[in-house]
Amino acid sequence: MGRTNWAGNLTYGAEALAAPRSVEEVQDLVRGTARLKALGSRHSFNGVADTSGTQVSLAAMDRVTGFDAATGRVTAGGGILHATLAEALQREGRALSNLASLPHISVVGAAATATHGSGSRIGGLAAQVAGLQIVDGTGRLREITRAGDSDLLDAIVVGIGALGIVTQVTLDTEPTYDIRQDVFEDLPFARLEAEFDAIMGAGHSVSVFTEWAGESARQVWVKSRTRGELAPRGPFHGARPARCDTNPVPGAPAVNATPQMGVPGPWHERLPHFRMGFAPSSGEEIQAEYFVAREDSAAMIAALRPLGHEMRDALVSSEIRTVAADEPWLSPAARGDRTCAHFTFRRDAAAVARLLPRIEDALAPLGAVPHWGKVTAMPPERIAALFPRLRDFREIVRDFDPEGKFANAFTRRLLEAAA
Ligand SMILES: Cc1cc2nc3c(=O)[nH]c(=O)nc-3n(C[C@H](O)[C@H](O)[C@H](O)COP(=O)(O)OP(=O)(O)OC[C@H]3O[C@@H](n4cnc5c(N)ncnc54)[C@H](O)[C@@H]3O)c2cc1C
């Protein structure tokens, strides 16, 4: 039995797994290996982190290596997890602008797939990156910083593993802050559609959870800064306050989720939905996600609601989030503010394969863009057409990886389609 991704829906085709402990070891590995690919914390659901050769885990290079008090920037090894980074930052009195739903993922793997949290005024996590050190396909160590070449950084930061192995990452930080989470139940869809911007803009980060059944969404999670933001109290756009802590995944234990009920806590213990040290999400699952223009949010909801009945047996839960426009070339938010429809399905590949085309057809008129780390039924040609900078990205890949050492089935088909 081969090694699998975190969710177990994908068995990697890689022949070997290498675990270098230093930049020099990464360089030697790249020079001496015909095909290889960086592996993060294995949380992607598709073949983006796979290779026919050697997967390279930087799990041993997972520490903060520098903190610049003058700029507030933090530098860490290419294998660091958000959980490790966040704790180190909090000790320095610093914070990131946002986190994904779980802190268990690697910082570089998250950036490479344009992973995002929710926040109408906050870009994706790749936008936090101020610099990268990357071993390219020739074994050369390149340093790319926003100060030095901001366009090149935007070209490579959402790199889907195609350019090399990131051995070091530098991120922008801000002074630490506290967040409180308030959960509301039964948000009428009619109000969500009509008052979308007010609902999603009601805090630092807002998520709506739904199974697309009935006339209302099951929960709204509002994460508000304790300073400078007024947390909503009482009825919220027709939804009522939850009476106790919950888990956004129906039936999952509340203890696995970060504290709610308005109890303030540090940013890194409130922005993710799921707590480090506990199982995130539902486990045996498959995820898909699509991004549409913010102005199409109500149309997105109206397009998905009629599919609720069809999805009923396969869907664990859906999450609606927002992400602000950002600059990385392959970011789905590169062309403007976005709204995201996320789906956690049971790990039933056949059922998911039946549903994805239905969802993608429903969202096609809105030009929906799939998430780089999740599953999609869209052919590479259709995906390529959704990313205007993909052809330019292909040229950067040629420069960084002239022999195609980091190419895999996922990137090869995509970049060929961009021709
Ligand atoms: C339970 C769960 C919850 C999730 N929640 C969210 C969410 O809230 N928001 C969201 O947007 N996504 C979410 N995701 C998706 C997840 O964030 C992405 O799949 C992300 O890529 C995972 O990071 P990883 O380190 O596991 O990457 P992997 O799956 O290991 O790798 C992904 C890509 O990153 C590249 N990569 C990794 N490390 C390096 C490196 N050092 N150098 C160069 N390339 C590298 C790999 O080559 C590959 O191309 C979730 C996934 C799960 C399983």
Coordinates of C-alpha atoms and ligand atoms in Angstrom, one line a residue, residues 5-7 12 37-50 55-58 77-81 99-102 104-118 125 133-134 159-168 273-274 280-283 285 287 289 291 319 321 342 344 371-374 408 410-411, ligand 1:
N5 CA -2.6 12.3 1.2
W6 CA -4.1 13.4 4.5
A7 CA -7.7 12.6 3.6
Y12 CA 0.7 9.0 -4.3
K37 CA 8.3 17.4 -6.1
A38 CA 8.0 19.2 -2.8
L39 CA 5.5 17.8 -0.4
G40 CA 3.9 19.9 2.3
S41 CA 1.6 18.5 5.0
R42 CA -0.3 16.4 2.4
H43 CA -3.6 18.3 2.8
S44 CA -4.3 18.7 -0.9
F45 CA -7.0 16.5 -2.4
N46 CA -5.6 16.2 -6.0
G47 CA -2.3 15.2 -7.6
V48 CA -0.7 18.7 -7.3
A49 CA 1.9 17.4 -4.8
D50 CA 2.6 14.1 -6.6
Q55 CA 8.6 13.5 -3.1
V56 CA 10.6 15.9 -0.9
S57 CA 9.3 16.6 2.6
L58 CA 10.8 19.6 4.4
G77 CA 12.1 27.0 7.1
G78 CA 10.1 25.8 4.0
G79 CA 8.4 23.0 6.0
I80 CA 7.0 25.1 8.8
L81 CA 3.3 24.6 9.7
L99 CA -5.4 31.8 8.6
A100 CA -7.1 28.9 6.9
S101 CA -9.8 26.8 8.6
L102 CA -7.0 24.6 10.2
H104 CA -2.2 21.9 10.6
I105 CA -1.1 22.8 7.1
S106 CA 2.3 24.0 5.9
V107 CA 2.8 27.7 5.2
V108 CA 4.5 27.1 1.8
G109 CA 2.0 24.4 0.7
A110 CA -0.9 26.8 1.6
A111 CA 0.7 29.6 -0.4
A112 CA 1.5 27.3 -3.3
T113 CA -2.2 26.5 -3.8
A114 CA -3.7 30.0 -3.0
T115 CA -5.2 28.7 0.2
H116 CA -7.3 31.4 1.9
G117 CA -9.3 32.0 5.0
S118 CA -12.4 34.2 5.0
L125 CA -2.5 33.6 2.5
Q133 CA 14.3 31.1 -1.1
I134 CA 13.8 28.4 -3.7
G159 CA 3.6 28.1 -7.7
I160 CA 1.7 24.8 -7.5
G161 CA 5.1 23.2 -6.8
A162 CA 6.2 23.7 -10.4
L163 CA 9.2 25.9 -9.9
G164 CA 11.3 24.2 -7.3
I165 CA 11.6 23.5 -3.6
V166 CA 11.0 26.5 -1.3
T167 CA 13.5 26.2 1.5
Q168 CA 12.7 29.4 3.3
H273 CA -12.2 26.8 12.9
F274 CA -10.3 23.6 14.0
P280 CA -9.9 18.9 11.7
S281 CA -13.0 18.7 9.5
S282 CA -14.5 15.2 9.2
G283 CA -11.4 13.2 8.1
E285 CA -13.5 13.3 3.0
Q287 CA -13.1 18.7 -0.8
E289 CA -14.1 24.7 -3.9
F291 CA -14.4 31.2 -6.6
E319 CA -18.9 26.8 3.5
R321 CA -16.4 32.6 2.4
H342 CA -16.5 25.2 -0.6
T344 CA -16.7 18.9 2.0
H371 CA -9.2 25.7 -6.0
W372 CA -5.6 24.5 -6.8
G373 CA -5.6 22.1 -3.9
K374 CA -9.0 20.5 -4.2
N408 CA 3.9 16.1 -12.8
F410 CA -1.2 17.9 -13.0
T411 CA 1.1 20.7 -14.0
Ligands
LIG1 C1 -9.2 19.6 6.5 C2 -8.8 20.6 5.5 C3 -9.1 21.9 5.6 C4 -8.7 22.8 4.6 N1 -9.1 24.1 4.8 C5 -8.8 25.0 3.8 C6 -9.1 26.4 3.9 O1 -9.6 26.8 4.9 N2 -8.8 27.2 2.9 C7 -8.2 26.8 1.7 O2 -8.1 27.6 0.8 N3 -7.8 25.5 1.6 C8 -8.1 24.6 2.6 N4 -7.6 23.3 2.5 C9 -6.8 23.0 1.4 C10 -5.3 23.1 1.8 O3 -5.1 24.3 2.4 C11 -4.4 23.1 0.5 O4 -4.6 21.8 -0.1 C12 -2.9 23.3 0.9 O5 -2.1 23.1 -0.3 C13 -2.4 22.3 1.9 O6 -1.1 22.6 2.2 P1 -0.1 21.3 2.3 O7 1.2 21.8 3.0 O8 -0.7 20.2 2.9 O9 0.2 21.1 0.8 P2 0.5 19.7 0.0 O10 -0.8 19.1 -0.3 O11 1.5 18.9 0.7 O12 1.1 20.4 -1.3 C14 0.4 21.3 -2.1 C15 1.3 22.0 -3.1 O13 2.3 22.8 -2.4 C16 3.6 22.5 -2.9 N5 4.6 22.6 -1.9 C17 4.4 22.3 -0.6 N6 5.6 22.6 0.1 C18 6.4 23.1 -0.8 C19 7.7 23.7 -0.7 N7 8.4 23.7 0.4 N8 8.3 24.2 -1.9 C20 7.6 24.2 -3.0 N9 6.3 23.7 -3.2 C21 5.8 23.2 -2.0 C22 3.5 21.0 -3.4 O14 4.5 20.7 -4.3 C23 2.1 21.0 -4.0 O15 2.2 21.5 -5.3 C24 -8.0 22.4 3.5 C25 -7.6 21.0 3.4 C26 -8.0 20.1 4.4 C27 -7.5 18.7 4.3

